[in-house]
PDB file of N, CA and C in Angstrom:
ATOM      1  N   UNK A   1       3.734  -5.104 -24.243  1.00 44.00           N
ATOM      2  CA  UNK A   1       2.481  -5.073 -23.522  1.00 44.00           C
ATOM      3  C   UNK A   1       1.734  -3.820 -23.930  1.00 44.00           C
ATOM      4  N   UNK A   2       0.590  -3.622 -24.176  1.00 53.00           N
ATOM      5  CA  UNK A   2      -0.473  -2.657 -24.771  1.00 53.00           C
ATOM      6  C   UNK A   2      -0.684  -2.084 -23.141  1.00 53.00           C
ATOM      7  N   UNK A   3      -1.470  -0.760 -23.675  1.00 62.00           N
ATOM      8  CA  UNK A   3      -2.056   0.201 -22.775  1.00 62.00           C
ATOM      9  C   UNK A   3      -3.346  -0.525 -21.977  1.00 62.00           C
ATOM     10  N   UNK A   4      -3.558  -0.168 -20.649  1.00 72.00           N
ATOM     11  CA  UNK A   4      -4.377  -0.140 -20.450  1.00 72.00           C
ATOM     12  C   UNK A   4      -4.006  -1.464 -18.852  1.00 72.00           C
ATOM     13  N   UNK A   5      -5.336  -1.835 -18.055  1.00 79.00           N
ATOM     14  CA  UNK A   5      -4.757  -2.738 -17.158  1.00 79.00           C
ATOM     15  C   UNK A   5      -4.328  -4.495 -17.554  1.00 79.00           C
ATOM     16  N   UNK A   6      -3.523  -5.229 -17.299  1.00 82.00           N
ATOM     17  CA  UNK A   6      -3.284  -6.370 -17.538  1.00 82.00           C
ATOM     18  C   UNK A   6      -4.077  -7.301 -16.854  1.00 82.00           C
ATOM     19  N   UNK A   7      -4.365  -8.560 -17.368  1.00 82.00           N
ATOM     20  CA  UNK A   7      -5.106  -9.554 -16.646  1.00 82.00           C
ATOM     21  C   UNK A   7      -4.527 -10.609 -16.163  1.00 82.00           C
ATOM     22  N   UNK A   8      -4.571 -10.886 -14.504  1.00 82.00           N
ATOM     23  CA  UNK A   8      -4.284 -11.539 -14.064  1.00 82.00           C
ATOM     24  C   UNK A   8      -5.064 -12.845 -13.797  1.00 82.00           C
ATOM     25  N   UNK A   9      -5.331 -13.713 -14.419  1.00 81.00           N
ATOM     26  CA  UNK A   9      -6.426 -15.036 -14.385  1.00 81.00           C
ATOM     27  C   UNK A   9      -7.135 -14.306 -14.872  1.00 81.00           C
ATOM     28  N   UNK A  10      -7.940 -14.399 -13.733  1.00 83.00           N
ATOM     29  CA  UNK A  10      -9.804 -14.333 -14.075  1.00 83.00           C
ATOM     30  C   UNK A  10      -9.697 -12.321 -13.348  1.00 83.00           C
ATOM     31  N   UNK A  11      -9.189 -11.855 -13.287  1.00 83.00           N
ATOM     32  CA  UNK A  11      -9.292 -10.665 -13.163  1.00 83.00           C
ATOM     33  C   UNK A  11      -9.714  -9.155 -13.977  1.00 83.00           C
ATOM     34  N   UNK A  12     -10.504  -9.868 -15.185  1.00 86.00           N
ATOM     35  CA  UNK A  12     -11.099  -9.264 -16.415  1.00 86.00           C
ATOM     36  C   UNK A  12     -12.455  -8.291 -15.688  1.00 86.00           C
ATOM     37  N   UNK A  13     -12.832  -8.954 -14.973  1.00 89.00           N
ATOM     38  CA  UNK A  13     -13.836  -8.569 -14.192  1.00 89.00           C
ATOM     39  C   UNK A  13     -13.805  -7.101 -13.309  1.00 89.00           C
ATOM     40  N   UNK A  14     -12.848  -7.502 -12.581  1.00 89.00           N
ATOM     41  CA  UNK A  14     -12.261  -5.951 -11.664  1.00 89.00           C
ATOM     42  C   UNK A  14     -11.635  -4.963 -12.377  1.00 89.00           C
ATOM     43  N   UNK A  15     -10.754  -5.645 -12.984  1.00 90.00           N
ATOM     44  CA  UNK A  15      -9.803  -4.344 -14.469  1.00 90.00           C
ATOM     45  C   UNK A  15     -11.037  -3.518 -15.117  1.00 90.00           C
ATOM     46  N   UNK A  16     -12.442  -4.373 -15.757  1.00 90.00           N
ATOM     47  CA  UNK A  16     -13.253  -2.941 -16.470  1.00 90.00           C
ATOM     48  C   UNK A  16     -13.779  -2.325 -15.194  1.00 90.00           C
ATOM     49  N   UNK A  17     -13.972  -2.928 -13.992  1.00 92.00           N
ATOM     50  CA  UNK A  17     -14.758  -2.047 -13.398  1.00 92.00           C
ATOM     51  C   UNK A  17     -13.662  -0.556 -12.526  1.00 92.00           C
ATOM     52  N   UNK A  18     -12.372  -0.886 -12.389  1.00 93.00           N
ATOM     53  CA  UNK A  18     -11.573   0.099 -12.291  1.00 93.00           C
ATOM     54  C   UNK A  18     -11.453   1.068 -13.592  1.00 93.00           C
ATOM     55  N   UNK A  19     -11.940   0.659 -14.813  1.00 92.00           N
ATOM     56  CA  UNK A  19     -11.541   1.445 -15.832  1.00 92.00           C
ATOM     57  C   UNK A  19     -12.968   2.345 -15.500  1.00 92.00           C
ATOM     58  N   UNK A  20     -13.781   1.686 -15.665  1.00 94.00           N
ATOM     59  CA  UNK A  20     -15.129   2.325 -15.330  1.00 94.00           C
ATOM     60  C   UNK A  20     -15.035   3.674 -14.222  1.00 94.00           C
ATOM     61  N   UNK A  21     -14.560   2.714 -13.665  1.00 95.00           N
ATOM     62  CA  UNK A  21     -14.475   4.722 -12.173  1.00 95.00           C
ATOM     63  C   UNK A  21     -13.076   5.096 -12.353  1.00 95.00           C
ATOM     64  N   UNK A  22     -12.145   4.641 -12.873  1.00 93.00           N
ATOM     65  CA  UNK A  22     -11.080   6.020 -13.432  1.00 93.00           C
ATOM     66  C   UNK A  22     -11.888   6.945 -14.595  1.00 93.00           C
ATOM     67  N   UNK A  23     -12.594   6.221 -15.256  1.00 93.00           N
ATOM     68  CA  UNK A  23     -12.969   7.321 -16.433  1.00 93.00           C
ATOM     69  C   UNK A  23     -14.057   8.131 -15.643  1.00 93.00           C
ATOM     70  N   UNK A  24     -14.758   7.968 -14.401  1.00 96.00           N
ATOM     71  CA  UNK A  24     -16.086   8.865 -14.023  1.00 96.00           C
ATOM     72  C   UNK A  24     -14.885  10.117 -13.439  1.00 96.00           C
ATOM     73  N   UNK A  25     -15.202  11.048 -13.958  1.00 95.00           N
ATOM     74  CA  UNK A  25     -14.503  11.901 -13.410  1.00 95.00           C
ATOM     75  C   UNK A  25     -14.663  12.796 -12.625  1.00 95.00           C
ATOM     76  N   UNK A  26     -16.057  12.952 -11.616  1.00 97.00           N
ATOM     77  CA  UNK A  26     -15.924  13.550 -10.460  1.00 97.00           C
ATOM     78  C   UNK A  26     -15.290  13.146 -10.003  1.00 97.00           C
ATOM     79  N   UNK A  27     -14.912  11.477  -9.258  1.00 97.00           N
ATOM     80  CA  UNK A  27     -14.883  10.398  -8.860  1.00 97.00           C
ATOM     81  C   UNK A  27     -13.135  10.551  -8.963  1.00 97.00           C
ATOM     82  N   UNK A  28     -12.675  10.475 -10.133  1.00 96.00           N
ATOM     83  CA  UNK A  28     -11.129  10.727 -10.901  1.00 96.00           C
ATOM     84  C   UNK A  28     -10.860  11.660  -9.856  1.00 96.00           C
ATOM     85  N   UNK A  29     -10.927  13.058 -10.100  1.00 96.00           N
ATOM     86  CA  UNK A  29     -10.791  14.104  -9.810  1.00 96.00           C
ATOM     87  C   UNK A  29     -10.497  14.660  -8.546  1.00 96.00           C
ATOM     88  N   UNK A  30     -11.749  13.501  -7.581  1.00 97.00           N
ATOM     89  CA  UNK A  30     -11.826  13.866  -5.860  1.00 97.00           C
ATOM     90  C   UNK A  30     -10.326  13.217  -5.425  1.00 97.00           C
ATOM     91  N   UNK A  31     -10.073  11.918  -6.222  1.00 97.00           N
ATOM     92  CA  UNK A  31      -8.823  10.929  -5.501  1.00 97.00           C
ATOM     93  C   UNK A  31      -7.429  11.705  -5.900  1.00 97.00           C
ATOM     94  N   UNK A  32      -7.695  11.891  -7.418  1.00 95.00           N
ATOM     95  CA  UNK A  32      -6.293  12.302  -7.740  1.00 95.00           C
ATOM     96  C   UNK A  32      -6.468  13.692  -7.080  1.00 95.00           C
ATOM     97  N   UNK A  33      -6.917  14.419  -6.677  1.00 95.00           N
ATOM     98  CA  UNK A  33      -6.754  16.232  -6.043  1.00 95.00           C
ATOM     99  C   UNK A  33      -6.307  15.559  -4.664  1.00 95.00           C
ATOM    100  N   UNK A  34      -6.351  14.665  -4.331  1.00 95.00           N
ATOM    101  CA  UNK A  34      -5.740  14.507  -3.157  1.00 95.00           C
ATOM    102  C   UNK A  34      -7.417  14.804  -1.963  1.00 95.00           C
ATOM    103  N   UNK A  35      -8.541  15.226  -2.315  1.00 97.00           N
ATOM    104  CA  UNK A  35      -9.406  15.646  -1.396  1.00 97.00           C
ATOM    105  C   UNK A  35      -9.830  14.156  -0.462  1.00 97.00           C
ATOM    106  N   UNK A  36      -9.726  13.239  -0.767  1.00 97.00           N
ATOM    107  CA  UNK A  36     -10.507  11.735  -0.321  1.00 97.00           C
ATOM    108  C   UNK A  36      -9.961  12.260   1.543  1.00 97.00           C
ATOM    109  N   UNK A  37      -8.399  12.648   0.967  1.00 96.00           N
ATOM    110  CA  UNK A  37      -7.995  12.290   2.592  1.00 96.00           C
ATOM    111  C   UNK A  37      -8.762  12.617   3.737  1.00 96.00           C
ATOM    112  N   UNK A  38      -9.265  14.145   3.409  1.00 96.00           N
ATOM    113  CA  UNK A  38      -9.617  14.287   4.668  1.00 96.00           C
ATOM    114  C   UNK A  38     -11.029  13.841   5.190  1.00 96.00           C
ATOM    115  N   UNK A  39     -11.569  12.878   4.250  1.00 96.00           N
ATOM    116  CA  UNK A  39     -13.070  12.099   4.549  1.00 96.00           C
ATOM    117  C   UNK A  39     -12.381  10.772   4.995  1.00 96.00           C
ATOM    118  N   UNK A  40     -10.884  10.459   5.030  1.00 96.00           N
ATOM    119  CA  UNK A  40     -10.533   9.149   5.257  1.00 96.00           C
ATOM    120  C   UNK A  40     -10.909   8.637   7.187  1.00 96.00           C
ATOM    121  N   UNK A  41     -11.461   7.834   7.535  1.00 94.00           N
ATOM    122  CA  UNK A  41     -11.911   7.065   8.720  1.00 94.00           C
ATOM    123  C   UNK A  41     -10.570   6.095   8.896  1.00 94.00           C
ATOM    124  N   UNK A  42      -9.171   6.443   9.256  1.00 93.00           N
ATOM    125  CA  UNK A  42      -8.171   5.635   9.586  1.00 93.00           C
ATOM    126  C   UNK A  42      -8.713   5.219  10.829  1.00 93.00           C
ATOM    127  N   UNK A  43      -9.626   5.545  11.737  1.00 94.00           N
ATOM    128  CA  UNK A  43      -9.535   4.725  12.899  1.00 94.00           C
ATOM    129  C   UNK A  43     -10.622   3.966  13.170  1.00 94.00           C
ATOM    130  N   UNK A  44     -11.320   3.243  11.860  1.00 94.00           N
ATOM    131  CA  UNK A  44     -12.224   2.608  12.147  1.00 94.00           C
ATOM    132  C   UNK A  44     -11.506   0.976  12.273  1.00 94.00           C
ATOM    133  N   UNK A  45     -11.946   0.041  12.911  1.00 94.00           N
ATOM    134  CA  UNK A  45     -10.522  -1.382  13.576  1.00 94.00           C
ATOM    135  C   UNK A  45     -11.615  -1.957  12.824  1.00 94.00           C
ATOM    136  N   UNK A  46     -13.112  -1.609  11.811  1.00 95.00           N
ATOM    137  CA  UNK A  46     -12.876  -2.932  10.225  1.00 95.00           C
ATOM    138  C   UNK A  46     -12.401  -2.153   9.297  1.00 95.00           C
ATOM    139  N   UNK A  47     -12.562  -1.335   9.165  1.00 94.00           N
ATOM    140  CA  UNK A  47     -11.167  -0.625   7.715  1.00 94.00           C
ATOM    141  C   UNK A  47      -9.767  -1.055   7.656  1.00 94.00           C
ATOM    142  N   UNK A  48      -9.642  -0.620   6.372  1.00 95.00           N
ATOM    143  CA  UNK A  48      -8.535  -0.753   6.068  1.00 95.00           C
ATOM    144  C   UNK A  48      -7.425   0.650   6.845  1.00 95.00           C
ATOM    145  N   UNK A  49      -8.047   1.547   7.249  1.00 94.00           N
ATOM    146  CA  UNK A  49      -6.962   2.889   7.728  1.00 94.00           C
ATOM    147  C   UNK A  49      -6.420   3.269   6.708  1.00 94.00           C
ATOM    148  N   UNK A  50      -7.249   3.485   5.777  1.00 96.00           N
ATOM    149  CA  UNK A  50      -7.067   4.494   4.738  1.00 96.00           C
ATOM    150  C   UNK A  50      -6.127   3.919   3.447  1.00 96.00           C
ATOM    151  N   UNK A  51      -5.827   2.693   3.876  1.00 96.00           N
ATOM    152  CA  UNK A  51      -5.017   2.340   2.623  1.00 96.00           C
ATOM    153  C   UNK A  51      -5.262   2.205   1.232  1.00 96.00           C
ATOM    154  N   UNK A  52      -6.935   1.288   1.304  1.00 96.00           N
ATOM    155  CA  UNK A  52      -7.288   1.058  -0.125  1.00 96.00           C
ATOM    156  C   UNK A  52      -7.777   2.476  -0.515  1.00 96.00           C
ATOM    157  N   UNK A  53      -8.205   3.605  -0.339  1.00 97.00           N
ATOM    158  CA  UNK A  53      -8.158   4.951  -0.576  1.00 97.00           C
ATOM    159  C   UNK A  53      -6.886   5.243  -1.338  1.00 97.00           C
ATOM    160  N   UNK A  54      -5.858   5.547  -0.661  1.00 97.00           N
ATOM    161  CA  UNK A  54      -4.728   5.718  -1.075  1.00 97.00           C
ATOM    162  C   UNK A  54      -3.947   5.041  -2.445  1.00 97.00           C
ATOM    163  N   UNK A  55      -4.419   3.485  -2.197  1.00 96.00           N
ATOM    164  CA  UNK A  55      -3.544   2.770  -3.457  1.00 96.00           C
ATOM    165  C   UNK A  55      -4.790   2.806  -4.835  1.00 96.00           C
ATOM    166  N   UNK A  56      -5.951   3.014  -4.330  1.00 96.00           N
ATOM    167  CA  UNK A  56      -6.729   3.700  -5.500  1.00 96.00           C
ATOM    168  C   UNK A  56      -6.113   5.025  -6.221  1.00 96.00           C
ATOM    169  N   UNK A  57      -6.389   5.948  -5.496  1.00 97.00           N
ATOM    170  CA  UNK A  57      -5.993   7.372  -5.564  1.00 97.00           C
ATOM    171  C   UNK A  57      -4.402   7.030  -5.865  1.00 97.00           C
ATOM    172  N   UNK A  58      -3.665   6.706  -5.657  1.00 95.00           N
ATOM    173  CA  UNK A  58      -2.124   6.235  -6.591  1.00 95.00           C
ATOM    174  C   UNK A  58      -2.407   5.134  -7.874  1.00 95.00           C
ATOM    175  N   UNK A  59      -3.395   4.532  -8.215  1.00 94.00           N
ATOM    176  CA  UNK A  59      -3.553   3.869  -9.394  1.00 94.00           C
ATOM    177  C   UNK A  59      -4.258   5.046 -10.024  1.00 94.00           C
ATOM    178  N   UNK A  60      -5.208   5.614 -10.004  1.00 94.00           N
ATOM    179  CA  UNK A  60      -5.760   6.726 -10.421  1.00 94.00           C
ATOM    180  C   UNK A  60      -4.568   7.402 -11.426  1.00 94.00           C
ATOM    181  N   UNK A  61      -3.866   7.965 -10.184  1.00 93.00           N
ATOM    182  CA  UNK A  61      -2.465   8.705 -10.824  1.00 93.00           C
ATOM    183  C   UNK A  61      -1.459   8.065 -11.604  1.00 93.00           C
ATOM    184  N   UNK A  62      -1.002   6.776 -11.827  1.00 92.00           N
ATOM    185  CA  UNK A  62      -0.602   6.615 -12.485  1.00 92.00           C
ATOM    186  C   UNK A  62      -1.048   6.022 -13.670  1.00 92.00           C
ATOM    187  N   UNK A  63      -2.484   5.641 -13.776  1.00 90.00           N
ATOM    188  CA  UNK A  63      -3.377   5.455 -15.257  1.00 90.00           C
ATOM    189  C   UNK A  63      -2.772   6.654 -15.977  1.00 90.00           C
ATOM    190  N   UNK A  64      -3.148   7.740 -14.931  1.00 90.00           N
ATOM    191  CA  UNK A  64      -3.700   9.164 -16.345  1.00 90.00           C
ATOM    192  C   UNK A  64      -2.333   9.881 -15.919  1.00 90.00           C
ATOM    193  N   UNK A  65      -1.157   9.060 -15.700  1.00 88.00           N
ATOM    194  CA  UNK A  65       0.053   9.587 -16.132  1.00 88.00           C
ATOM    195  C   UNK A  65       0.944  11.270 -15.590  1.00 88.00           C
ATOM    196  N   UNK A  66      -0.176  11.343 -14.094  1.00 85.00           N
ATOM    197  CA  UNK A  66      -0.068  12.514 -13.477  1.00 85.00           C
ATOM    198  C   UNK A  66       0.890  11.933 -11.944  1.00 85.00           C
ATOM    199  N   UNK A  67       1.825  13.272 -11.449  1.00 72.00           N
ATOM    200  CA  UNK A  67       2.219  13.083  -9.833  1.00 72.00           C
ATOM    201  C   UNK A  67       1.338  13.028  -8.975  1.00 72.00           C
ATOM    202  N   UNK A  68       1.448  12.777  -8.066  1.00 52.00           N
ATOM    203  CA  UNK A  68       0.781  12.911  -6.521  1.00 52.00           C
ATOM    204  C   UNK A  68       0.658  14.036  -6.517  1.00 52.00           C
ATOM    205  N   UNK A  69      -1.056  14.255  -5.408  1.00 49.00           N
ATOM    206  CA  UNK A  69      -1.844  15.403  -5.493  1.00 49.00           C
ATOM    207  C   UNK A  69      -1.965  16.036  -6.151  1.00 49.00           C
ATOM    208  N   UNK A  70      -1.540  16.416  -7.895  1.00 44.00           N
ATOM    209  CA  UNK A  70      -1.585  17.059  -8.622  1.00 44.00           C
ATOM    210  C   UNK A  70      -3.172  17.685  -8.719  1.00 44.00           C
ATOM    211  N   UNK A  71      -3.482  18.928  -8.952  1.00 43.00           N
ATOM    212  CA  UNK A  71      -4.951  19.741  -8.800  1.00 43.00           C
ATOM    213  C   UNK A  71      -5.466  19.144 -10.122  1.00 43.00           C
ATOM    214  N   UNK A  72      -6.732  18.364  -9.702  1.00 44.00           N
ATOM    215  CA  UNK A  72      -7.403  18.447 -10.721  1.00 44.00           C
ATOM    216  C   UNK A  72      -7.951  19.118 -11.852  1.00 44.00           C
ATOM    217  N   UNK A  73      -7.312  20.420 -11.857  1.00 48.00           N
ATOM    218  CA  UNK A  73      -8.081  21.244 -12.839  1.00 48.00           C
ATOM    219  C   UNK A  73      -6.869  20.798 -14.140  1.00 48.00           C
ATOM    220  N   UNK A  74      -5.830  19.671 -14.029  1.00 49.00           N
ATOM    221  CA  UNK A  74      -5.216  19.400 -15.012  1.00 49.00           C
ATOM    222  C   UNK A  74      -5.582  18.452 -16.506  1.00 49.00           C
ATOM    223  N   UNK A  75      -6.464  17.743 -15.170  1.00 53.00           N
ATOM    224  CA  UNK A  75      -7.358  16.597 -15.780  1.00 53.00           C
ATOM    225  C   UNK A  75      -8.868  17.331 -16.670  1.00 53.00           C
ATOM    226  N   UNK A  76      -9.485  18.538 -15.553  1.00 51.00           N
ATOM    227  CA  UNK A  76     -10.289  18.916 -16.846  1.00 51.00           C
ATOM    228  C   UNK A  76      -9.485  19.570 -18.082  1.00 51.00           C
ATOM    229  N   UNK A  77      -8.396  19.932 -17.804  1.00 51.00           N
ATOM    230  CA  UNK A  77      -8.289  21.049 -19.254  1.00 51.00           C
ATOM    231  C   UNK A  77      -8.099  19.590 -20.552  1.00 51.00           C
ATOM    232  N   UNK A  78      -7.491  18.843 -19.854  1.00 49.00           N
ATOM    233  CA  UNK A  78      -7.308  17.457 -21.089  1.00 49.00           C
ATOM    234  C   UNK A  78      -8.431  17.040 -21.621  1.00 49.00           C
ATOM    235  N   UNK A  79      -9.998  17.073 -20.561  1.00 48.00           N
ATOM    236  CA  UNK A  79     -10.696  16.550 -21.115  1.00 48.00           C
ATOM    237  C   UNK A  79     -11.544  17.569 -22.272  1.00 48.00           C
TER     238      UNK A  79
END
């Protein structure tokens, strides 16, 4: 299997647009530093409670091959 996300059916669609905001890298940067959390609204009853945050911000991290919360200033020196 090659780099990059796999396609599930018709899921060609969502895969570029996740590639699209892993590569914006303010965007990168805020999820993987771990900062999203404390803007997270867990107690809103139509949210999700912070989950799709989280499993973003953990796909994030494991695209670009980094641990949890790792400081973004790792990601600029690569770029």
């Amino acid at each position: 299997y090659g780099s990059g996300l796999g396609n599930l059916g018709n899921t060609c669609f969502m895969n570029s647009t996740l590639q699209c905001l892993a590569h914006t890298d303010p965007l990168r940067n805020y999820f993987v530093s771990g900062n999203y959390e404390k803007d997270l609204n867990r107690d809103n009853p139509l949210g999700t409670g912070g989950e799709l945050a989280t499993e973003f911000a953990e796909l994030l991290s494991q695209m670009w091959g980094i641990g949890n919360k790792q400081s973004s200033q790792s990601l600029n020196k690569s770029n």
